[in-house]
Coordinates of C-alpha atoms and ligand atoms in Angstrom, one line a residue:
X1 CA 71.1 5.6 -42.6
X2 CA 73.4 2.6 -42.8
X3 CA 77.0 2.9 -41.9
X4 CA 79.9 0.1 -42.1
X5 CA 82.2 -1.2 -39.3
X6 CA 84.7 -4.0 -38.6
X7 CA 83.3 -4.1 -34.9
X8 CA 80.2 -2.9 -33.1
X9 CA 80.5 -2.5 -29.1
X10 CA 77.5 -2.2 -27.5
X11 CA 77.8 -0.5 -24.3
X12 CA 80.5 2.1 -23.3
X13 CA 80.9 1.4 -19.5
X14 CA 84.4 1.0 -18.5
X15 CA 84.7 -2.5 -20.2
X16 CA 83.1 -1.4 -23.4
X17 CA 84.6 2.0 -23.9
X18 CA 88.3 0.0 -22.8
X19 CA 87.8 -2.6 -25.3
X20 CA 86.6 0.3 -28.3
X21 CA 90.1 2.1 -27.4
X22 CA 92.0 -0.7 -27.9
X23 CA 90.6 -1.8 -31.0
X24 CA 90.9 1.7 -32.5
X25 CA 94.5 1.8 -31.6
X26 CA 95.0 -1.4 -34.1
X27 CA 93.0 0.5 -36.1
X28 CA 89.9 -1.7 -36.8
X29 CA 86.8 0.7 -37.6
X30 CA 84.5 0.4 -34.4
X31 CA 81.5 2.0 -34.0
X32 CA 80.7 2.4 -29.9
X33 CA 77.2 2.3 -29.3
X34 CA 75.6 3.5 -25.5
X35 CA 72.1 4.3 -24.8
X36 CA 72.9 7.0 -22.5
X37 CA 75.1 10.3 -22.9
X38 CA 78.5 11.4 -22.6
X39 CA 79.4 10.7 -18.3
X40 CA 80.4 14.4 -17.3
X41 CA 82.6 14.9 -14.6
X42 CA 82.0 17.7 -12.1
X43 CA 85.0 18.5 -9.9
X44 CA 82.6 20.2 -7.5
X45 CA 80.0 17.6 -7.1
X46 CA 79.9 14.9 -5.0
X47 CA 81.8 11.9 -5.5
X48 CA 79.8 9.0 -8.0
X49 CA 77.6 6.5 -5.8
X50 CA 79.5 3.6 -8.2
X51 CA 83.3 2.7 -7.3
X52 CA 85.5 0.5 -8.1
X53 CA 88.8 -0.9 -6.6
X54 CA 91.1 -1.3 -9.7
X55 CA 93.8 -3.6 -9.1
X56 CA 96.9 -3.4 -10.1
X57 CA 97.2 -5.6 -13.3
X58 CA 93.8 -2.7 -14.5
X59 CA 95.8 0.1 -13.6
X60 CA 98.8 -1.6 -16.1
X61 CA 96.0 -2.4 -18.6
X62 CA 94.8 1.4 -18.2
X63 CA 98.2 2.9 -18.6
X64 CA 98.6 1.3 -21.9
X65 CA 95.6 2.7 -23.1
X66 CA 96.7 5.8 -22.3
X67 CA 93.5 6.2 -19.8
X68 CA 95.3 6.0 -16.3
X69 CA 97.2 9.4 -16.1
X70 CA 93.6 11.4 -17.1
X71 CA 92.2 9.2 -14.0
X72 CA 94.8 10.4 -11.8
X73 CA 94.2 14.3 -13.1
X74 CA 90.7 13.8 -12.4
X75 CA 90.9 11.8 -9.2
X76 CA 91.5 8.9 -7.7
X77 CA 92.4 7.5 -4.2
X78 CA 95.2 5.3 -3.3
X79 CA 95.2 2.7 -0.6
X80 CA 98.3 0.7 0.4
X81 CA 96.9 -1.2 3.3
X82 CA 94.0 -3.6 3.1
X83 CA 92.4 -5.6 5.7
X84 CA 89.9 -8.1 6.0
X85 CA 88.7 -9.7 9.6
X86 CA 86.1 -12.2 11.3
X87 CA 83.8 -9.5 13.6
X88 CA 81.2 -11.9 14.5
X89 CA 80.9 -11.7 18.4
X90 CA 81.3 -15.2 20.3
X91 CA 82.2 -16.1 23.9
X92 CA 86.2 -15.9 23.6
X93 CA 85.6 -12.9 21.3
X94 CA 86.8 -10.6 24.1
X95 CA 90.3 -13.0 24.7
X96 CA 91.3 -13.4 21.0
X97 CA 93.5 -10.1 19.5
X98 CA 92.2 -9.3 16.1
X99 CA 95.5 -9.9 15.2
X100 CA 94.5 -13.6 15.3
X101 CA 91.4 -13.4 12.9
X102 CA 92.9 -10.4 10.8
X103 CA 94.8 -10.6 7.8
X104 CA 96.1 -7.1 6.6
X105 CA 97.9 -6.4 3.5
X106 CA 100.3 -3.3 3.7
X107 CA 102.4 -2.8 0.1
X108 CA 105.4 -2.3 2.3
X109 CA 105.9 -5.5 3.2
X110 CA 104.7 -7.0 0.2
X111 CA 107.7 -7.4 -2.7
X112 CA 107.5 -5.7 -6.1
X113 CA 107.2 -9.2 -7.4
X114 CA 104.1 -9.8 -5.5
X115 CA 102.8 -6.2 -7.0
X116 CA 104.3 -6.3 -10.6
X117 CA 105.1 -2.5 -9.9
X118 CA 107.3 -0.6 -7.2
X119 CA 105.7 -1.8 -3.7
X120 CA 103.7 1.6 -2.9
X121 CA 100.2 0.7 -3.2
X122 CA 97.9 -2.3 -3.4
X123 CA 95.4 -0.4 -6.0
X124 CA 93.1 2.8 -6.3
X125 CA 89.8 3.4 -5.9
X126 CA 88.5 5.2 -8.6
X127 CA 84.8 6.1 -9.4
X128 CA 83.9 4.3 -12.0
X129 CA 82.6 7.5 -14.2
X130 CA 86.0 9.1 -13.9
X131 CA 87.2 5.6 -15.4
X132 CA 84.5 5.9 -18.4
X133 CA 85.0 9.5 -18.9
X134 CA 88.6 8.7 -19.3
X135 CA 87.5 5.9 -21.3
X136 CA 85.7 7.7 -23.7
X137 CA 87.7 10.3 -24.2
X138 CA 90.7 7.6 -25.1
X139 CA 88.2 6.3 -27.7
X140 CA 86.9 9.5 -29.1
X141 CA 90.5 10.5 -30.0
X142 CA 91.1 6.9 -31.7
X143 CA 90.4 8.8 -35.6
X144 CA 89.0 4.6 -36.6
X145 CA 86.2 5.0 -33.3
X146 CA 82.7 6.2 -33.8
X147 CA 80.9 7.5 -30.5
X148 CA 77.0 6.7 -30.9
X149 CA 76.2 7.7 -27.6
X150 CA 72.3 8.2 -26.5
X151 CA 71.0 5.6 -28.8
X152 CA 70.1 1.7 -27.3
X153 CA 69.8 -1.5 -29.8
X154 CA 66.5 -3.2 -30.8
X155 CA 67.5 -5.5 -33.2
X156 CA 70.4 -7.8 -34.3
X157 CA 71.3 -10.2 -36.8
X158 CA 74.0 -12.4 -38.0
X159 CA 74.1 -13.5 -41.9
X160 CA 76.7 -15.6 -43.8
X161 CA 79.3 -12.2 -44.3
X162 CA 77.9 -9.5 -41.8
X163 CA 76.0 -8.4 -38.9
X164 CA 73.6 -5.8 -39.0
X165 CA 72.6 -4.0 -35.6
X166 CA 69.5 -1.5 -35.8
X167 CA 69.6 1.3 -33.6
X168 CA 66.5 2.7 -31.5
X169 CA 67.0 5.6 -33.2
X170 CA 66.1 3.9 -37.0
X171 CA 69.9 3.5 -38.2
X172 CA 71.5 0.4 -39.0
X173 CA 75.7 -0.6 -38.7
X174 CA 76.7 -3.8 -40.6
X175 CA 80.1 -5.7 -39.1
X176 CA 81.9 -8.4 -39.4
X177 CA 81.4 -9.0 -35.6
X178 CA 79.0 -7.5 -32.3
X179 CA 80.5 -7.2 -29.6
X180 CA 78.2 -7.2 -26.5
X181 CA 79.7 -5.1 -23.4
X182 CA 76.2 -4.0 -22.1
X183 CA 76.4 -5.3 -18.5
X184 CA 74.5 -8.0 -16.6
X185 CA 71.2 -7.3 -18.1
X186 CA 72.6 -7.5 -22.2
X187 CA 70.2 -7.0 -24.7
X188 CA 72.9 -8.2 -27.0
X189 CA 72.8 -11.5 -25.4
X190 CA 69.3 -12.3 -25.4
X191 CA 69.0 -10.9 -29.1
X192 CA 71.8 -13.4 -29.7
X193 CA 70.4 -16.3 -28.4
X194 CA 72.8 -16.6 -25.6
X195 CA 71.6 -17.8 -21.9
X196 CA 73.1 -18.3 -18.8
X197 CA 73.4 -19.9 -15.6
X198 CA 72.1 -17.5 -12.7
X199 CA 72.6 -18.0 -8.8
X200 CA 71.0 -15.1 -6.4
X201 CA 72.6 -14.7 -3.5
X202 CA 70.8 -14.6 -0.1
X203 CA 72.5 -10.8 0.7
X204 CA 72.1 -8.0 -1.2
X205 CA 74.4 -4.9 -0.8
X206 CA 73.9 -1.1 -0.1
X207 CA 76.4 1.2 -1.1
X208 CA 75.9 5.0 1.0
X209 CA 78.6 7.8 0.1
X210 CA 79.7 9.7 3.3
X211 CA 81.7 12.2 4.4
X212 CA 83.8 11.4 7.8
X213 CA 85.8 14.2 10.0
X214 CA 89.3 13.1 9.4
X215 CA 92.5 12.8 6.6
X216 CA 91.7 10.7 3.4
X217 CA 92.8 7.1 4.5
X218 CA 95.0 4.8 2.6
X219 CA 93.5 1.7 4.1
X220 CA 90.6 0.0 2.7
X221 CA 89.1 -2.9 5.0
X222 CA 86.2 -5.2 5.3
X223 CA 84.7 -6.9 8.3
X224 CA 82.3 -9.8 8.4
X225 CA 79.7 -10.0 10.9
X226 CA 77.1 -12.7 11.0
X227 CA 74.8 -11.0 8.6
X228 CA 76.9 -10.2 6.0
X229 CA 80.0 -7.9 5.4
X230 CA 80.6 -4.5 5.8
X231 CA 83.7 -2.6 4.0
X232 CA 85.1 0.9 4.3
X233 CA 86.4 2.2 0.8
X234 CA 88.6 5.6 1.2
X235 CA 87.7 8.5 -1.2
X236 CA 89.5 11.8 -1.3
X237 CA 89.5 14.7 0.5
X238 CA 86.7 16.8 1.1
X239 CA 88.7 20.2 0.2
X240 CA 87.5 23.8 1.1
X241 CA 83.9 23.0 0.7
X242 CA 84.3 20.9 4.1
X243 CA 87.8 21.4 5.7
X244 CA 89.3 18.6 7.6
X245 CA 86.7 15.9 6.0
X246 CA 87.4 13.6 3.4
X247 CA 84.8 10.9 1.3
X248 CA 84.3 7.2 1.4
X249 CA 82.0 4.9 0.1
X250 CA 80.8 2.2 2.3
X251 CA 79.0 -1.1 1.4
X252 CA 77.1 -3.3 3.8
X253 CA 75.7 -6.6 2.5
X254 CA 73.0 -8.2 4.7
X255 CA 69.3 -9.3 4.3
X256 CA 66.8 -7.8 1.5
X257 CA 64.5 -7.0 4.2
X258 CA 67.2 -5.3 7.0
X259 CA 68.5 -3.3 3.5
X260 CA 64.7 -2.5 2.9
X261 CA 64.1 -1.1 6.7
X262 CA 67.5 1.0 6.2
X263 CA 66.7 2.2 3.1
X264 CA 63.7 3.9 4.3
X265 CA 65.3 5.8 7.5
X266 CA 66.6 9.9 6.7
X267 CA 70.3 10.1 6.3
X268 CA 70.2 11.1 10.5
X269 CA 68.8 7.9 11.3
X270 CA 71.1 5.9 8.5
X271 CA 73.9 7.6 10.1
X272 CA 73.3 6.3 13.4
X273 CA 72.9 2.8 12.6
X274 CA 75.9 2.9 10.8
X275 CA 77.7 4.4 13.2
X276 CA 76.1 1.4 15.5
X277 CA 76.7 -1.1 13.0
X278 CA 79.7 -0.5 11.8
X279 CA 83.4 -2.1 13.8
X280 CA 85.2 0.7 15.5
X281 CA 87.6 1.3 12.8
X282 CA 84.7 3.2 11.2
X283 CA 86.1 7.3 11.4
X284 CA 83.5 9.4 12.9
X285 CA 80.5 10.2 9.7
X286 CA 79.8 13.7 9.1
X287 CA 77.0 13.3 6.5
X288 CA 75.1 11.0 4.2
X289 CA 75.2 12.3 0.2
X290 CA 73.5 8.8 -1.6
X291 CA 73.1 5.4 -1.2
X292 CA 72.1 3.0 -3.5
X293 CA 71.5 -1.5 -3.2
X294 CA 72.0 -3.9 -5.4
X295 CA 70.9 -6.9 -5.8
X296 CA 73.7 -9.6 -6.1
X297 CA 74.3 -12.8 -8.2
X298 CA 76.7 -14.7 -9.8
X299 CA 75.7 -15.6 -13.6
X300 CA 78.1 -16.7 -16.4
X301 CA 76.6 -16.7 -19.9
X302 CA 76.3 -20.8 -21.4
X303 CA 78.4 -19.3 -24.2
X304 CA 80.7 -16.3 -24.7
X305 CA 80.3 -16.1 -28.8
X306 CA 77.4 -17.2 -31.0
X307 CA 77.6 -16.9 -34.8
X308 CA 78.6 -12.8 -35.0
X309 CA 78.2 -11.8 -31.7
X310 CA 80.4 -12.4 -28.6
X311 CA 80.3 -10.9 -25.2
X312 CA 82.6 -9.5 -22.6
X313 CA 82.6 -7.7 -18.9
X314 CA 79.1 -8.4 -17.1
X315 CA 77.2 -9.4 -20.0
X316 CA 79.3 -12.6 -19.8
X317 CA 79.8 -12.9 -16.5
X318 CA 78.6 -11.2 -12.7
X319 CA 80.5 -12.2 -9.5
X320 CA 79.9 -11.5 -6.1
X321 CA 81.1 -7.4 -5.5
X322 CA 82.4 -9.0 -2.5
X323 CA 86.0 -8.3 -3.0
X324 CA 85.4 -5.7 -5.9
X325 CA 86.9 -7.2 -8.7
X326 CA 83.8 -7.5 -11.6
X327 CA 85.3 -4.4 -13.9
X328 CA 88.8 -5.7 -13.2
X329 CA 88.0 -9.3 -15.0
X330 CA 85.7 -7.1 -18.2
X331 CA 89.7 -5.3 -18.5
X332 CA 91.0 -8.9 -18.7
X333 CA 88.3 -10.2 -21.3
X334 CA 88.9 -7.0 -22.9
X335 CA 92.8 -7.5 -23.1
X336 CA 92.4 -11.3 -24.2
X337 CA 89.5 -10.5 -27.0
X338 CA 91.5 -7.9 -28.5
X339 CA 94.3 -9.8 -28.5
X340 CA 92.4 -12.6 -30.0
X341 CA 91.2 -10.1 -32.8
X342 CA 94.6 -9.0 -34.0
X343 CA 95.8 -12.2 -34.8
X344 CA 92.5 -13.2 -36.5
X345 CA 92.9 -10.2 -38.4
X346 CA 96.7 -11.1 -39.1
X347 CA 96.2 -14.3 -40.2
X348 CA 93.1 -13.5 -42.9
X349 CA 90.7 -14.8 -41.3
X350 CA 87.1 -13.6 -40.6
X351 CA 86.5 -11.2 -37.3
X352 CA 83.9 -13.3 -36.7
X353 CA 85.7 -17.0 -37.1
X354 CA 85.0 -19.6 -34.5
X355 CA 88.8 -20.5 -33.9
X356 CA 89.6 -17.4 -32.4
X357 CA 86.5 -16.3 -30.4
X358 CA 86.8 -19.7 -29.0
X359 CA 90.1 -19.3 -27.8
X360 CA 89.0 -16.2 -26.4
X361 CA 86.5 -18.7 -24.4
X362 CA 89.0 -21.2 -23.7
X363 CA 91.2 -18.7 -21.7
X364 CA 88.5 -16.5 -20.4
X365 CA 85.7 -18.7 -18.9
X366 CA 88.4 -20.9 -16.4
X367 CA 89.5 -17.4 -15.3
X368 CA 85.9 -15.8 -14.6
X369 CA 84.8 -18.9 -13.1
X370 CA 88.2 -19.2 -10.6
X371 CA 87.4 -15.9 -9.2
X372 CA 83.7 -16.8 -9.1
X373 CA 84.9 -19.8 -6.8
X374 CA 87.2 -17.3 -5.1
X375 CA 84.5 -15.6 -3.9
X376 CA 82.8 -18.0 -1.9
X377 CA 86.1 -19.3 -0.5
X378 CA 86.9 -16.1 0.4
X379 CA 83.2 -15.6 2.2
X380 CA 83.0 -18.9 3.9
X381 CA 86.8 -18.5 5.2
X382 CA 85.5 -15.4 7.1
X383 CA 82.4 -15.0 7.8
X384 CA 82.7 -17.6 10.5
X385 CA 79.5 -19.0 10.9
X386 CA 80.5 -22.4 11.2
X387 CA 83.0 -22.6 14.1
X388 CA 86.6 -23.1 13.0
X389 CA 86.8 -26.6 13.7
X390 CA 84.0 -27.8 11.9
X391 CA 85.6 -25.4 9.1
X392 CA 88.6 -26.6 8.7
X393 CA 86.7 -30.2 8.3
X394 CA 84.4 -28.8 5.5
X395 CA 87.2 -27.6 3.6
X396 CA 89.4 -30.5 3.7
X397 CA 91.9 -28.7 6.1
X398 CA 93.9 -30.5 8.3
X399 CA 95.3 -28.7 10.7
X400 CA 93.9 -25.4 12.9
X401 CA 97.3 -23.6 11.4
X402 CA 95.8 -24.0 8.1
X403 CA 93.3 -21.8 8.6
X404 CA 95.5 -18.4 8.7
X405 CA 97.5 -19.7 6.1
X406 CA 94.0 -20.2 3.5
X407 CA 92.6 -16.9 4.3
X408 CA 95.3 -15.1 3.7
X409 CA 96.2 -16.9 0.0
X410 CA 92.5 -16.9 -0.5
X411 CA 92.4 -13.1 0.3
X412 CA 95.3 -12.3 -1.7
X413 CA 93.9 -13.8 -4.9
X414 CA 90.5 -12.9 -4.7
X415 CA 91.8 -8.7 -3.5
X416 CA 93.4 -9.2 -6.6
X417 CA 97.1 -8.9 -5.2
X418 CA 98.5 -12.3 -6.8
X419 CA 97.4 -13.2 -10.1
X420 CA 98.6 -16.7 -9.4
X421 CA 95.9 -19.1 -8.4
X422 CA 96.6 -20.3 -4.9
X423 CA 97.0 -24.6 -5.0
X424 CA 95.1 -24.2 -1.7
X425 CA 92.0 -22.8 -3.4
X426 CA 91.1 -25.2 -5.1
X427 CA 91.1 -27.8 -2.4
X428 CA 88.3 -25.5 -0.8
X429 CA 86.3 -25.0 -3.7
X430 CA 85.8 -28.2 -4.6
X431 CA 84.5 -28.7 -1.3
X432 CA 81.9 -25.9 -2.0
X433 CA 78.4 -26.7 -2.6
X434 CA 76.6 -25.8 -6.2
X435 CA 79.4 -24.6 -8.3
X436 CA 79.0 -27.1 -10.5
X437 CA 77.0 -26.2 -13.0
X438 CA 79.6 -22.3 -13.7
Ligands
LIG1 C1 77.7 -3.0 -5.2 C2 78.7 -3.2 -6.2 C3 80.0 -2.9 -6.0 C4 81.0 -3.2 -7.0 N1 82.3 -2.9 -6.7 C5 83.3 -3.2 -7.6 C6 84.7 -3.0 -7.3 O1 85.1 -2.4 -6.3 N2 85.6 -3.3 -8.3 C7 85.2 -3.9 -9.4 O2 86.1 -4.3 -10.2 N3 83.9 -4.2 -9.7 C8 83.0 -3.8 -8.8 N4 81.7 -4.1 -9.1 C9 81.3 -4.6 -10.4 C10 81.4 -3.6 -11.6 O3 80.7 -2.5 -11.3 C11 81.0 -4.2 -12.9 O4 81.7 -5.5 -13.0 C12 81.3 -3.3 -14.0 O5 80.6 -2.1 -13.9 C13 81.0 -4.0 -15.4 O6 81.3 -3.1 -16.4 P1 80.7 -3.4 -17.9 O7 81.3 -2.3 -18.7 O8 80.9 -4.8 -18.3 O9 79.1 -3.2 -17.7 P2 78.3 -1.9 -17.2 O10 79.1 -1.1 -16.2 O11 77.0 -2.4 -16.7 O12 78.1 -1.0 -18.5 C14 77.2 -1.4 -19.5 C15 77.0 -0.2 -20.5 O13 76.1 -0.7 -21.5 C16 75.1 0.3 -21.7 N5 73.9 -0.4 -22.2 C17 73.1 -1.3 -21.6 N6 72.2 -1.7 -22.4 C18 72.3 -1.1 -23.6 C19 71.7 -1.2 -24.9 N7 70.6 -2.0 -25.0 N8 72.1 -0.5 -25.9 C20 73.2 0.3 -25.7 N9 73.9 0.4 -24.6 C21 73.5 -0.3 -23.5 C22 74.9 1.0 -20.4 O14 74.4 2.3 -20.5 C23 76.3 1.0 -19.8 O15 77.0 2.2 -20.1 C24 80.6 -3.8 -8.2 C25 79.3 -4.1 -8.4 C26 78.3 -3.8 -7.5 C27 76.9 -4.2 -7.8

């Protein structure tokens, strides 16, 4: 069977099924193609293994989608404090407050400016398939959408008029454009032609969901110790299954071989070493549900649009999890693509035409690649390896006061609390080795 579309999307993850929505509220005809099902949500079950920290420019994006108050209903947590601190041990270690080395975020002191809403929260965590379920269910009730969920693509190709994608399952959509949301591994990419430019980090990350003894916490922090990072991301309450204990996902990044050795132990024996590993601020774990690593990389795609095909979220770009903000840049591409596709559409021209898919480029790419720099700014300010002084002399800062001043406007724009790129940033990352070549 062969069906006709202005748009394919392939892949309904949360930057796929956001960018179907949107379309289908200008009311282009989209088909929305994901090789696995429907996500269900079970308000029973434990919470998902993947979260995400949606900012709050996503959560603005979200609400006019309509997709943010169905997130709420289904559940989402809230933090208003964030923190982010040096824990690597050293000789004065035991003289210097964390105060000093910390630089916490609490939306109460931060103006409504800084926020772009009223000041009561920095973001929400959200698991990311509440987000796609919500997601979906915006898309299915666009009457222009087509769900084709279950079914993956084998084969793609782009003529002088139309695209034509062949489905695994024998069927075949012609469009006037592809649009590859199929995360960091796309298959729409590589049918397309398209490479990329792939660094693998020396960490990789393990993400366990656990249940502590305690109230659902509004803060969300991250410590880095000489081996890596390790971050505490509130969930919600427990309820009456488990009274008086409340979720949270926790990540630790550190060597493949130390994630290998911890991946092996039972949950008692994970438990303990996190309880050992983790900084003090860690609330007292009650039980181990999953865990799950990852490896991690930074990789930008050598072009975002080829002929009939153009990409968005992880298939164009991955960045360090470090300061969770992957999905919240696919919202952005999303935002700016559609954008891009509404005036193509208004001014005649092909879905498909170079000017606008490369404008789409020309203000997506500087922004992925800012936040890919912000990163590794943001990890070298703390993970203090290299002792402050010599620091401060890599990055081109003068004075030891400088150094408070950078992490925290690093922080801020890489957490995803300004939007404006700090001046200082890019002082330090042009300092930074092996960016070149984003
Ligand atoms: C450990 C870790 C923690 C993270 N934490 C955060 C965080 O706190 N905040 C944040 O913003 N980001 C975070 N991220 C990043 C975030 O998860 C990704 O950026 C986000 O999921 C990308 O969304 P996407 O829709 O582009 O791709 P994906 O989520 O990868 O979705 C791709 C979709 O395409 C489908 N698909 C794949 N191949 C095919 C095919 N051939 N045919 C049809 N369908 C296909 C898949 O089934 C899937 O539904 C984290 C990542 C990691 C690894």
């Amino acid at each position: 069977m062969t069906q006709a579309f202005d748009m394919v999307v392939v892949g309904a993850g949360m930057v796929g099924a956001a960018l179907a929505s949107g379309l289908g509220q200008n009311g282009f005809r989209v088909a929305l193609v994901d090789k696995q099902n429907a996500p269900q949500f079970d308000a029973e079950a434990a919470p998902d293994i993947r979260v995400s920290a949606l900012s709050a420019g996503s959560e603005r994006y979200l609400q006019q989608l309509g997709a943010w108050s169905p997130i709420l209903d289904l559940r989402a947590t809230v933090y208003r404090r964030l923190a982010v601190w040096d824990a690597a041990r050293h000789p004065l270690s035991n003289l210097i407050p964390r105060t000093a080395t910390e630089v916490l975020f609490n939306a109460a002191d931060l103006s409504a400016t800084h926020l772009g809403h009223s000041a009561t929260h920095l973001g929400h965590i959200v698991e990311n398939r509440i987000t796609q379920q919500a997601l979906w269910q915006c898309a299915e009730a666009q009457p222009s959408v087509t769900l084709l969920p279950g079914t993956g693509v084998t084969a793609l190709e782009s003529a002088e008029t139309h695209a034509t994608v062949t489905l695994d399952n024998g069927d075949t959509l012609t469009c006037q454009l592809v649009i590859g949301a199929d995360g960091a591994q796309s298959r729409v990419r590589d049918l397309a032609g398209i490479g990329v430019t792939r660094d693998q980090y020396a960490q990789q990350a393990m993400v366990v969901s656990v249940r502590y003894r305690g109230e659902a916490q509004d803060i969300t922090w991250q410590a880095f110790h000489p081996s890596g990072p390790r971050a505490f991301l509130p969930l919600h309450s427990a309820g009456d299954a488990h009274p008086g204990e409340s979720w949270a996902s926790l990540v630790w990044y550190d060597a493949p071989e130390t994630l290998a050795r911890l991946k092996t132990l039972d949950h008692e024996a994970l438990l303990a070493e996190i309880q050992k590993g983790f900084p003090a601020d860690l609330p007292p774990l009650t039980h181990i549900d999953a865990r799950a690593s990852f490896p991690i990389a930074r990789q930008h795609a050598k072009h975002y649009h080829h002929r009939r095909v153009v990409l968005v979220g992880d298939a164009a770009h991955t960045i360090n999890p470090l300061a969770g903000q992957g999905v919240n840049l696919g919202f952005q591409d999303a935002a700016c693509l559609q954008a891009m596709l509404r005036e193509a559409r208004r001014s005649g021209a092909d879905l498909a035409d170079r000017q606008w898919l490369d404008r789409y480029e020309q203000q997506r790419r500087p922004a992925n690649r800012r936040m890919m720099l912000a990163m590794d700014a943001f990890y070298y300010l703390f993970s203090n390896r290299i002792p402050p002084v010599h620091l401060l002399r890599n990055l081109g800062l003068g004075a030891a006061r400088a150094l408070p001043f950078a992490r925290n406007r690093v922080a801020r724009y890489a957490m995803g609390i300004d939007e404006e790129l700090p001046a200082i940033l890019k002082q330090i990352t042009s300092r930074l080795p092996g960016l070149n070549q984003l």
